[in-house]
Structure formats: structure tokens, C-alpha cells
Coordinates of C-alpha atoms in Angstrom, one line a residue:
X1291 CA -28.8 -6.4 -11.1
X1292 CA -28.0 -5.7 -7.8
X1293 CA -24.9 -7.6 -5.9
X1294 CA -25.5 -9.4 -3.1
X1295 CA -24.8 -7.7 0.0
X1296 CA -22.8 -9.2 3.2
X1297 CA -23.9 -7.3 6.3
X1298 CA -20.9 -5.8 8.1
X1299 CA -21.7 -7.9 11.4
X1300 CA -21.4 -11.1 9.3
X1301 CA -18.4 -10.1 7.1
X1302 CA -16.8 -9.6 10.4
X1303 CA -18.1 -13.1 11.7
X1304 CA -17.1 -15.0 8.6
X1305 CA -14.2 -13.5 8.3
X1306 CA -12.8 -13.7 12.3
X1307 CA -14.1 -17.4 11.7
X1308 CA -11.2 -18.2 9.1
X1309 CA -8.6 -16.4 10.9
X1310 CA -9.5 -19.1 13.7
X1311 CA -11.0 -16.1 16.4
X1312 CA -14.3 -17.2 17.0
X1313 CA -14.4 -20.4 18.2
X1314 CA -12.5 -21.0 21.5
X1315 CA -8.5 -21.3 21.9
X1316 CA -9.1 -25.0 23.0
X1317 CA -6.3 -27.4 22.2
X1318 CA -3.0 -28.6 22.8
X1319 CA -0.7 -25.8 20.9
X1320 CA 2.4 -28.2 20.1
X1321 CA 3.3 -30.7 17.7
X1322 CA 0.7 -31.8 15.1
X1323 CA -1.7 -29.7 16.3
X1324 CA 0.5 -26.3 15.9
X1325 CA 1.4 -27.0 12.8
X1326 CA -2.2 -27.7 11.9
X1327 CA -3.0 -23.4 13.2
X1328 CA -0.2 -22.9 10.6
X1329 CA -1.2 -24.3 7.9
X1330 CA -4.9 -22.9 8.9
X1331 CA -3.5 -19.5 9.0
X1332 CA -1.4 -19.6 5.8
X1333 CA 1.8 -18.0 7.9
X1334 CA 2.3 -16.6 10.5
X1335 CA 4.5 -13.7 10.7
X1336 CA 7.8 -13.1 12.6
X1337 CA 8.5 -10.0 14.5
X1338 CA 11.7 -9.3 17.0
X1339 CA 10.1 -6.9 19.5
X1340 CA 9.2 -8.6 23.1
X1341 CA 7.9 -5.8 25.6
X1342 CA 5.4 -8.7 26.5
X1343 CA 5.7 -11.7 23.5
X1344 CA 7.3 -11.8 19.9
X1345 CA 4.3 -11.1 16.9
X1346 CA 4.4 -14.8 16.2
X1347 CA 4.1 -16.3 19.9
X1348 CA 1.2 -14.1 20.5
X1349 CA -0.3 -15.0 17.2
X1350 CA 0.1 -18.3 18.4
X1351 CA -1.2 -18.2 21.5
X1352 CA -4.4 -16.4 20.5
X1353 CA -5.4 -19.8 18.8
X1354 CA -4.2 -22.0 21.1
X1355 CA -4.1 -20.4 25.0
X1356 CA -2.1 -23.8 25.7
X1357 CA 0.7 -22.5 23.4
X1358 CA 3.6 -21.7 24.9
X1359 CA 6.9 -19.8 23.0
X1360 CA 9.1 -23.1 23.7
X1361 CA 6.9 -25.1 21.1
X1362 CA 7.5 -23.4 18.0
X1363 CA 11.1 -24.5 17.5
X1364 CA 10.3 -28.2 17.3
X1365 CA 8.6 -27.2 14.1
X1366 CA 11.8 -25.8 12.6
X1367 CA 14.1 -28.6 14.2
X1368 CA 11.2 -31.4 12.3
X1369 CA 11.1 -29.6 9.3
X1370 CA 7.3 -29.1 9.5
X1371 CA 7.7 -24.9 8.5
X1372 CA 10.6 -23.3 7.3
X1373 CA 11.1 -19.4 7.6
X1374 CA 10.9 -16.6 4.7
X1375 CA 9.2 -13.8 3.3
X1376 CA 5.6 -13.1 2.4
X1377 CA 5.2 -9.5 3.2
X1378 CA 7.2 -9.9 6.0
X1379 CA 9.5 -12.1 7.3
X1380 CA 7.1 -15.3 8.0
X1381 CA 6.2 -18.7 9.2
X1382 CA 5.7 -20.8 6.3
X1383 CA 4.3 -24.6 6.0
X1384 CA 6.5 -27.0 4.4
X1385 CA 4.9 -28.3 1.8
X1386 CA 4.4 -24.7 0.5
X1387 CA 8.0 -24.2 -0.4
X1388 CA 7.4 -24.9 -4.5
X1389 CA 5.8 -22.4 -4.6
X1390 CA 8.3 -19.8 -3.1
X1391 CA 10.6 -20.9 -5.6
X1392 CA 8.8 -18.1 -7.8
X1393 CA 9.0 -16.0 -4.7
X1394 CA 12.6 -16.7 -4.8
X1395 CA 13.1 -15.3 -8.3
X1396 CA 11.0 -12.4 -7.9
X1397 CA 13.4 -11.1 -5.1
X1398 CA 16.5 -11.8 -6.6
X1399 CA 15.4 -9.4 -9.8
X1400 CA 13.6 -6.7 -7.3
X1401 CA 17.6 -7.0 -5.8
X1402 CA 19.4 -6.9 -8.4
X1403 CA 18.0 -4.1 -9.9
X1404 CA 18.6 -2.1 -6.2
X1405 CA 20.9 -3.6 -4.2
X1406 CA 23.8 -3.3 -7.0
X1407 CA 23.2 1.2 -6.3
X1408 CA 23.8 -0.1 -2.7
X1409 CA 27.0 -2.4 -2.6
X1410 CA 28.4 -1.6 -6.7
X1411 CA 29.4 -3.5 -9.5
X1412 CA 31.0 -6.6 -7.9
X1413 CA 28.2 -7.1 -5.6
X1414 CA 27.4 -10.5 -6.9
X1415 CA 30.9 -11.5 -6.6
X1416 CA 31.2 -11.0 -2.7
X1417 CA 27.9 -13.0 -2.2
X1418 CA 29.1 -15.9 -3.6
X1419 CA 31.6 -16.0 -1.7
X1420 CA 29.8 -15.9 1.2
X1421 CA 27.7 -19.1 -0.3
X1422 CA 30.8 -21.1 -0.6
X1423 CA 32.0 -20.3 2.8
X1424 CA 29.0 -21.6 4.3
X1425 CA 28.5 -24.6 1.7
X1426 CA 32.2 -25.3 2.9
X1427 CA 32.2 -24.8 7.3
X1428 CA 28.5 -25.2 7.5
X1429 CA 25.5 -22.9 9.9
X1430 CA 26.8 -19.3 10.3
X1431 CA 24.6 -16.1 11.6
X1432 CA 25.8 -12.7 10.9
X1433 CA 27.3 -12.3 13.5
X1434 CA 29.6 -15.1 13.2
X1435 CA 30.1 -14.6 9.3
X1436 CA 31.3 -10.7 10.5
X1437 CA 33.7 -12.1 13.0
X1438 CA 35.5 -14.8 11.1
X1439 CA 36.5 -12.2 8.0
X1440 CA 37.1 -9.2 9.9
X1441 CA 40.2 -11.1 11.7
X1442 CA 41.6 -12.5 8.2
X1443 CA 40.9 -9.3 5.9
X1444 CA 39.6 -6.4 7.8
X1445 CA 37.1 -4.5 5.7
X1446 CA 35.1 -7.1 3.2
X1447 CA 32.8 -8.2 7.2
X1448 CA 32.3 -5.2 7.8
X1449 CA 28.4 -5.4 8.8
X1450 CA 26.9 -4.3 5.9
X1451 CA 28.4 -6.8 3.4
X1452 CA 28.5 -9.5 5.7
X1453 CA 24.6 -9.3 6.5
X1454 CA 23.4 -8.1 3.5
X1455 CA 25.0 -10.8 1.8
X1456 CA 23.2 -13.2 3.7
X1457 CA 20.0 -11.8 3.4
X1458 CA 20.7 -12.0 -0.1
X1459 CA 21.3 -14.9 -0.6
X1460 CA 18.0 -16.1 2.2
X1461 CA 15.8 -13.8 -0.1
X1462 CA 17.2 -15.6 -3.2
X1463 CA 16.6 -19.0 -1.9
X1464 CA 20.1 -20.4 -1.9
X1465 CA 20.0 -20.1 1.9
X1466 CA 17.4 -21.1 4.1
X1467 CA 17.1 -20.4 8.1
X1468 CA 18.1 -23.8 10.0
X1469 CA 17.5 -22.2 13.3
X1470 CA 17.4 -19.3 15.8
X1471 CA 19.6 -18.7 18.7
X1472 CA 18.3 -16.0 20.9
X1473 CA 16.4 -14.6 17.9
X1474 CA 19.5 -14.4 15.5
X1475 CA 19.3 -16.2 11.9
X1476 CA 21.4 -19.1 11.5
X1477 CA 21.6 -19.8 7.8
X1478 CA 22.8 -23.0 6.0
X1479 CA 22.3 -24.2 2.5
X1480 CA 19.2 -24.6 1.3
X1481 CA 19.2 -28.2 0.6
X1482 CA 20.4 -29.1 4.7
X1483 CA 17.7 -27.4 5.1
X1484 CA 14.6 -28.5 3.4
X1485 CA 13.6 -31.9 3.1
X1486 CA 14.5 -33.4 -0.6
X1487 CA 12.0 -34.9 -1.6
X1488 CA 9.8 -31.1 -1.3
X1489 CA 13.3 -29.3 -2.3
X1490 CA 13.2 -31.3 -5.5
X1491 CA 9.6 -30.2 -6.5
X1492 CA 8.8 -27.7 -9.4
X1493 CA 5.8 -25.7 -10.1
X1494 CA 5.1 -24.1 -13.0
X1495 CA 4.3 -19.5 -12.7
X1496 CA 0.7 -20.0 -13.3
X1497 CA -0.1 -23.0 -11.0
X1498 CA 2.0 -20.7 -8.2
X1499 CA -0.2 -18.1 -8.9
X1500 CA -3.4 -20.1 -9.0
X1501 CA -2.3 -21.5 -5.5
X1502 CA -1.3 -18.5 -3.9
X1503 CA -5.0 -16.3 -5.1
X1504 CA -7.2 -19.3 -4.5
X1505 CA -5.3 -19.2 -1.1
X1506 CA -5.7 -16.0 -0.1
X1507 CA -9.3 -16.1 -0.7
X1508 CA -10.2 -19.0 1.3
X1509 CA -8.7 -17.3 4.2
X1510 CA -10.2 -14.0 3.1
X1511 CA -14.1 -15.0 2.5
X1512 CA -14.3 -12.3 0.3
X1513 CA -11.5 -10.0 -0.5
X1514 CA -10.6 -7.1 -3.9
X1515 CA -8.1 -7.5 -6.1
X1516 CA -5.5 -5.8 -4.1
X1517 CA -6.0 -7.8 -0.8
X1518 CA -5.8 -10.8 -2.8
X1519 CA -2.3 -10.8 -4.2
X1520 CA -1.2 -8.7 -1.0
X1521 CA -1.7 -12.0 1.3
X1522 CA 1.3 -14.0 0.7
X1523 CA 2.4 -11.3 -1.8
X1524 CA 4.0 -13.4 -4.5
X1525 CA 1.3 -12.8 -7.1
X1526 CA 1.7 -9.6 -8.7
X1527 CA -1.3 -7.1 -8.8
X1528 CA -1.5 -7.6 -12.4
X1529 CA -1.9 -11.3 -11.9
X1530 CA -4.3 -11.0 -9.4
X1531 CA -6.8 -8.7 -11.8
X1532 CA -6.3 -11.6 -14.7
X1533 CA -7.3 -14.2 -12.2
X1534 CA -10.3 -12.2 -10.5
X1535 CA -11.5 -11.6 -14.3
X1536 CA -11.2 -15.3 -15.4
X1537 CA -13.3 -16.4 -11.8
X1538 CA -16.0 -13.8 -12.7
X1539 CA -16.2 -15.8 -15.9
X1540 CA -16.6 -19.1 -15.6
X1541 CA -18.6 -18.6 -12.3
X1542 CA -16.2 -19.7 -9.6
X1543 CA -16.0 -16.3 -8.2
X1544 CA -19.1 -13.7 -8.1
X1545 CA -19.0 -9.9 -7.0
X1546 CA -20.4 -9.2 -3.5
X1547 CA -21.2 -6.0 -2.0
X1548 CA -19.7 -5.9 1.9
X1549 CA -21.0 -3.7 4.2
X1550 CA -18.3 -1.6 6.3
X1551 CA -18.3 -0.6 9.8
X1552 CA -19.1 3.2 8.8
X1553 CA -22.3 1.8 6.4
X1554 CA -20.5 2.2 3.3
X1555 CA -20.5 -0.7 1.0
X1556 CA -17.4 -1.9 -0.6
X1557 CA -17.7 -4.2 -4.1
X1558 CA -15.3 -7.4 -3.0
X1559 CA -15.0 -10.8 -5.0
X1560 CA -16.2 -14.2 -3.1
X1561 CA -17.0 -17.6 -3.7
X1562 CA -20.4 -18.7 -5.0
X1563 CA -20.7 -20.7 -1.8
X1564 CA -20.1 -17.6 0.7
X1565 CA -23.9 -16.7 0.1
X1566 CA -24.8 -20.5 1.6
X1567 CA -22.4 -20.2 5.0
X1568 CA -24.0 -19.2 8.0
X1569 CA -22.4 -16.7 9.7
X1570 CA -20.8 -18.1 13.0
X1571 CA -21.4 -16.9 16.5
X1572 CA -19.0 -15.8 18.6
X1573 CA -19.0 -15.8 22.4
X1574 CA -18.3 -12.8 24.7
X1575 CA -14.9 -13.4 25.1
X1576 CA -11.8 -10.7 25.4
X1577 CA -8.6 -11.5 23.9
X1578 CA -5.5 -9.4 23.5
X1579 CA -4.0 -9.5 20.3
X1580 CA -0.9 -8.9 18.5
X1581 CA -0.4 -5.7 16.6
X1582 CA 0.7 -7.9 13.9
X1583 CA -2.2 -10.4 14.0
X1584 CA -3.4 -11.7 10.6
X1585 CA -6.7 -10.5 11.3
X1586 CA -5.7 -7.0 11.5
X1587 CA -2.1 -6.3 10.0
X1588 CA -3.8 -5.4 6.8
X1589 CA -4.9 -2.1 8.6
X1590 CA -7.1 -0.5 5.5
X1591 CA -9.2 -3.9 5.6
X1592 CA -9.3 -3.6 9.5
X1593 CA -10.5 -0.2 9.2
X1594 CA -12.9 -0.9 6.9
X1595 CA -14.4 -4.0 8.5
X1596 CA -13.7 -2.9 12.1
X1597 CA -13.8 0.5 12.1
X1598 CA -10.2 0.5 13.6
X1599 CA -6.9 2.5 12.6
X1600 CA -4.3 1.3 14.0
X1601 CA -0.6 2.5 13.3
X1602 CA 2.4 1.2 15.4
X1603 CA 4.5 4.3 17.0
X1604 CA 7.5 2.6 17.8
X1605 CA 9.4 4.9 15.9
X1606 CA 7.5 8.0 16.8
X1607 CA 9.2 10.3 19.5
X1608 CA 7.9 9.4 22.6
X1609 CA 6.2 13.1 23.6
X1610 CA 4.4 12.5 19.9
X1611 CA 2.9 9.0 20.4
X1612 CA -0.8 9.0 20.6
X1613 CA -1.0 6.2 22.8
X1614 CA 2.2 4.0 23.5
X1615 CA 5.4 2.3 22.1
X1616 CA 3.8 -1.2 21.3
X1617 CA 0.0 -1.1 21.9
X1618 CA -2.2 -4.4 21.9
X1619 CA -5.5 -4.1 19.7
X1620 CA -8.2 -5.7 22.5
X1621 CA -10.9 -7.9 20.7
X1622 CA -14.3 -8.8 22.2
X1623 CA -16.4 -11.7 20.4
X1624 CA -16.2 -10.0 16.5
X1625 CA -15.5 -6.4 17.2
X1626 CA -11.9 -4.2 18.1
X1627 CA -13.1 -2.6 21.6
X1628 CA -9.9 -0.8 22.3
X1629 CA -6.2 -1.0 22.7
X1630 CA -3.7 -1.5 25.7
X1631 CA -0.4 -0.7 26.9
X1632 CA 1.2 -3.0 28.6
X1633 CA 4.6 -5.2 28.7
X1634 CA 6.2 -7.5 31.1
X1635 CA 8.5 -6.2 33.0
X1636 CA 10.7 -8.7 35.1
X1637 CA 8.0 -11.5 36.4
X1638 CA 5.2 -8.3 36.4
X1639 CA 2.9 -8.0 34.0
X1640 CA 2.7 -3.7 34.0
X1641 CA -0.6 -2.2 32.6
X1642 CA -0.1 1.3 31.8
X1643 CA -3.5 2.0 29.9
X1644 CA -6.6 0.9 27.9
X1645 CA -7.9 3.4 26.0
X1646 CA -11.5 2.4 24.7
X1647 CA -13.0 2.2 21.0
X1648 CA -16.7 3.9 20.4
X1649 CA -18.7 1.7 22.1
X1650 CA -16.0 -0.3 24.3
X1651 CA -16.0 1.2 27.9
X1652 CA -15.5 -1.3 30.9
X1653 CA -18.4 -1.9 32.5
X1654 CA -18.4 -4.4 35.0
X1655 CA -18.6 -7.7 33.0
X1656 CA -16.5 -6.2 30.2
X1657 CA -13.5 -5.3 32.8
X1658 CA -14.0 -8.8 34.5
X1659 CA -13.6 -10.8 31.0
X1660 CA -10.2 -8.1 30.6
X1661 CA -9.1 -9.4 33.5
X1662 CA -9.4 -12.3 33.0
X1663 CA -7.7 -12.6 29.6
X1664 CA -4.6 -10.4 31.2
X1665 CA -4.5 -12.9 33.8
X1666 CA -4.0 -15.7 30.8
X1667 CA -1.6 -13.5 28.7
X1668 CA 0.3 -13.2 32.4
X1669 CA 0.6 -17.0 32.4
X1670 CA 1.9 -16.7 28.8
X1671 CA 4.3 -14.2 29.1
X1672 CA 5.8 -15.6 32.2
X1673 CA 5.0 -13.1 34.8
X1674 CA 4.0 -14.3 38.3
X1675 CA 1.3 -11.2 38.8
X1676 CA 0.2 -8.0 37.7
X1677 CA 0.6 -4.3 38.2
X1678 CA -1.7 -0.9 37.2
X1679 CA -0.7 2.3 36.7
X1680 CA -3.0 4.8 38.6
X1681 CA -5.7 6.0 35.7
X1682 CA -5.0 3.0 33.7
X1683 CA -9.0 2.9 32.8
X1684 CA -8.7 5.7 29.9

């Protein structure tokens, strides 16, 4: 028997519909309502570089246009999200934090199987002392932690021991990230940091890994094995085959056939349900997005759905980049229409280049919706007005 087969413009719809890109960016962007886009989103991920807005700002923003960088820290200071890692450093809801515990574990045996090749034997030793000192004068960032000890011994804050120890122990879950200040980690204790009565709360491996898979694939639609347990990566691959086995069954999950941007069809997992929903319809809108956007950072499944490869050259020599240091995937209704370079410099808003996907040349209209977004992501990103670069049109 054949599998059912989801037409490449509607795995694109369904799938741009639970990453919260189809309907409009309408709404508030603060409080309640931002952590709502959080939750909705699973995480969002953190990222340091600014040429225009940090990863998770622009994330942000692309859901809610009302958003601005300032309201993200309330979050942290309410307790609403706390900070850590899914496959990168990440945005987290809350009430998800049981379930990192396992997440917690997992990195402290991936470490201490590496790290001790890195820092030796006694390792273990120096991070605990690090633990007490902060259990004993309270919120330190690296920086600080490097400073204090280098004046009292000289060699153990140097900035390798003094960082990685903190990372450590962050990974490990014994410290947790009370705040930023300009960007830097300030760590504290775990329990300052998260609320008790969720700090207190236990799950069990296999209800984490239920969670975390049944997760993954409401935000997917339909998704393998692989993308699955690669979401919040806490599952292991492994885990995620067992679970995709047990779904096929006792009928909660059923094999799909998705169509790709090239033609090619791609055997995926989805719920039952998935053959009922109705494709949304998106609007004609542009938006820029972030390189790191949820929708796309998984770049095989973007190139697959979209027909887009994107790979980030910020650590490609500048005469060898193909297009630019940090360059903006540019999204009209459902498909990936090209990229830009630009980045804010001073109260300017510089546009160095758009370089057109197949079928994504600015025609009139097209270049008016552009321009209009840019004027938005101006507004955003602080900048008063806009400059071109001769030949920016590529």
C-alpha cells in the first residue's frame, strides 16, 4: 500500500504554520504574550553576534513585529524561561526544566568522559570549588570569577579553568544563568534560580523522552527519526527509533510520504490527524529572518523543503565568502526567495546586497513588500534610516 503523500507546497504551509510564520506578527510581544511565542516555539535559541539583532531578538521579532530586545529580560527577572542547552545554547520555558534534569546528566557524562583529557585528573576538584565560592559570595560571571582568584593565587583563574569551570557546572545543572549584563552569563546556584516548587519536580527517563519526541513532532507536523530527537536534542537517536516504532504500532503515528522542493519524495512519520488539517494560506508578505531561525537552522530539512542551502561564513576568509559575513535568509508567504547582507551601522540601516533564490527577482511589488519589511527591521534594530550600496539588487 502506498503512503500518503504531502505535497511540498503544503508541507511547507503546515509546517511554516507551527513555527508561527504564516499568520501575521500581530500582538503585543511582552509579558504574557512573549512567553506564550516561547512556549509555542519550544526554545528559542541564543546567539552573541549583533551586526543588526542577536538570533533570539530577531527570532522574536519575526513573531511579534511589536517585540522589541528590552522585553525579553523580564522573562528571566519573573522566572517565566530560564537559559540552557538544547542544541545550542537556548531559551527555555519554565515549566520544562524536569525534563532537563536528564539533559543535565547526559552532559555531565559526555564531559566527564572529555573534559578530564582537557583540564586532567583533578578536574572535578577545581569545579567544586568554584560551586562553593559562588554558593558562598553569591552571582559571578567569568569574568569576575577570573579576577577575584587571579589576585589571591595567580594561576588556578587563569581563563580556561575559571570559564570552563562554570560552564561546567551550567551544563551539569548545579548552576543556572540568573541574568545577562551586556551579554555576559551571570551564574548563581541553581536553586536562586529556579522557582522551588518546579526545582523540586522529578521525572522519570522515559516520560522525558516521551515529552521531548511528542514535542518535537507537534512542532514538526511530520518529521524522521533523526529530526525528531535532534529538536531539543535530549533524546538520543536510539530512543527516538524505539519511540517512532512503538507509534507506528499502536497507530498514533503513521508513515507519510513528503514531497521535496526538487520532486523527490522523502518517507517522514506524522500524526494520524495531519491527513485531516488544511493546509493554511499564507499572505504575500516579506520578512527577514534570522540565520538561526527555527524554521530553517536545521539546514538539511530546509533544503529539502525549501530548496535552500544555507551555511553561515562568519568564519570563512573574507575574499572566500560566497556572499557575506552574516547573511539574512528573506522569506516571502511559504517559500526562501533570497538572502541579504545587511547590518546596522550607527543609527543606519546599510544594505550591501540581496542576492535572489530561483524564482525570487524584485519585481516591482516584490521590492516594494522588501522595502517595506527593511523599513520594520530598521525600527527594530534602532536605526533612524537606511542606506544602499550601489548594485545592491544582485
Amino acid at each position: 500500500m502506498s503512503r500518503p503523500l504531502l505535497t511540498n507546497a503544503a508541507a511547507r504551509a503546515i509546517f511554516l504554520d507551527r513555527h508561527m510564520l504564516v499568520a501575521p506578527p500581530s500582538g503585543p510581544g511582552r509579558g504574557e504574550d512573549l512567553a506564550q511565542v516561547i512556549r509555542d516555539l519550544g526554545f528559542v535559541q541564543v546567539d552573541s553576534v549583533n551586526t543588526l539583532a542577536r538570533a533570539h531578538d530577531m527570532i522574536l521579532w519575526s513573531r511579534r513585529q511589536q517585540y522589541r530586545p528590552a522585553n525579553l529580560a523580564p522573562l528571566l527577572k519573573q522566572r517565566q524561561v530560564f537559559e540552557h542547552w538544547t542544541h545550542d545554547a537556548a531559551i527555555v520555558p519554565m515549566e520544562y526544566f524536569p525534563h532537563w534534569r536528564h539533559n543535565f546528566d547526559r552532559h555531565r557524562a559526555h564531559m566527564d568522559r572529555k573534559w578530564v583529557k582537557w583540564q586532567g585528573e583533578d578536574y572535578r576538584r577545581r569545579f567544586d570549588e568554584v560551586l562553593q565560592k559562588v554558593a558562598d559570595y553569591g552571582p559571578v560571571t567569568a569574568a569576575e570569577a577570573r579576577g577575584e582568584e587571579s589576585h589571591k593565587s595567580g594561576g588556578w583563574w587563569e581563563w580556561h579553568p575559571s570559564k570552563s569551570a562554570l560552564e561546567y557546572l551550567w551544563r551539569a545543572g548545579e548552576l543556572s544563568i540568573t541574568r545577562r549584563e551586556s551579554f555576559r552569563k551571570v551564574y548563581d546556584l541553581t536553586e536562586r534560580v529556579i522557582p522551588a516548587g518546579i526545582h523540586q519536580l522529578r521525572t522519570e527517563v522515559g516520560e522525558t523522552v516521551d515529552w521531548v519526541l511528542s514535542q518535537a513532532m507537534d512542532r514538526l507536523g511530520f518529521a524522521t527519526p533523526g529530526e525528531l530527537w535532534k529538536f531539543f536534542d535530549i533524546a538520543t537517536p536510539q530512543e527516538a527509533k524505539v519511540w517512532t516504532t512503538r507509534g507506528l504500532a499502536d497507530g498514533s503515528l503513521i508513515e507519510v510520504d513528503v514531497e521535496g522542493a526538487d520532486g523527490t519524495l522523502r518517507p517522514s512519520l506524522a500524526r494520524p490527524e495531519l491527513l485531516d488539517e488544511v493546509p493554511p494560506v499564507a499572505g504575500s508578505r516579506v520578512r527577514v529572518l534570522s540565520p538561526f531561525d527555527p524554521a530553517l537552522r536545521d539546514r538539511a530539512r530546509a533544503e529539502r523543503l525549501f530548496g535552500f542551502f544555507y551555511r553561515i561564513e562568519i568564519f570563512v576568509p573574507a575574499p572566500k565568502r560566497q556572499y557575506g559575513y552574516y547573511v539574512f535568509p528573506v522569506m516571502e508567504a511559504t517559500r526562501v526567495i533570497g538572502r541579504l547582507d545587511a547590518k546596522r551601522e550607527g543609527d543606519c540601516l546599510a544594505v550591501t546586497a540581496y542576492w535572489p533564490e530561483k524564482g525570487g527577482k524584485l519585481g516591482k511589488g516584490r521590492e516594494n513588500r522588501l522595502m517595506a519589511e527593511l523599513e520594520r527591521v530598521a525600527r527594530m534594530g534602532g536605526c533612524g534610516h537606511m542606506r544602499f550600496a550601489p548594485g545592491w539588487r544582485r
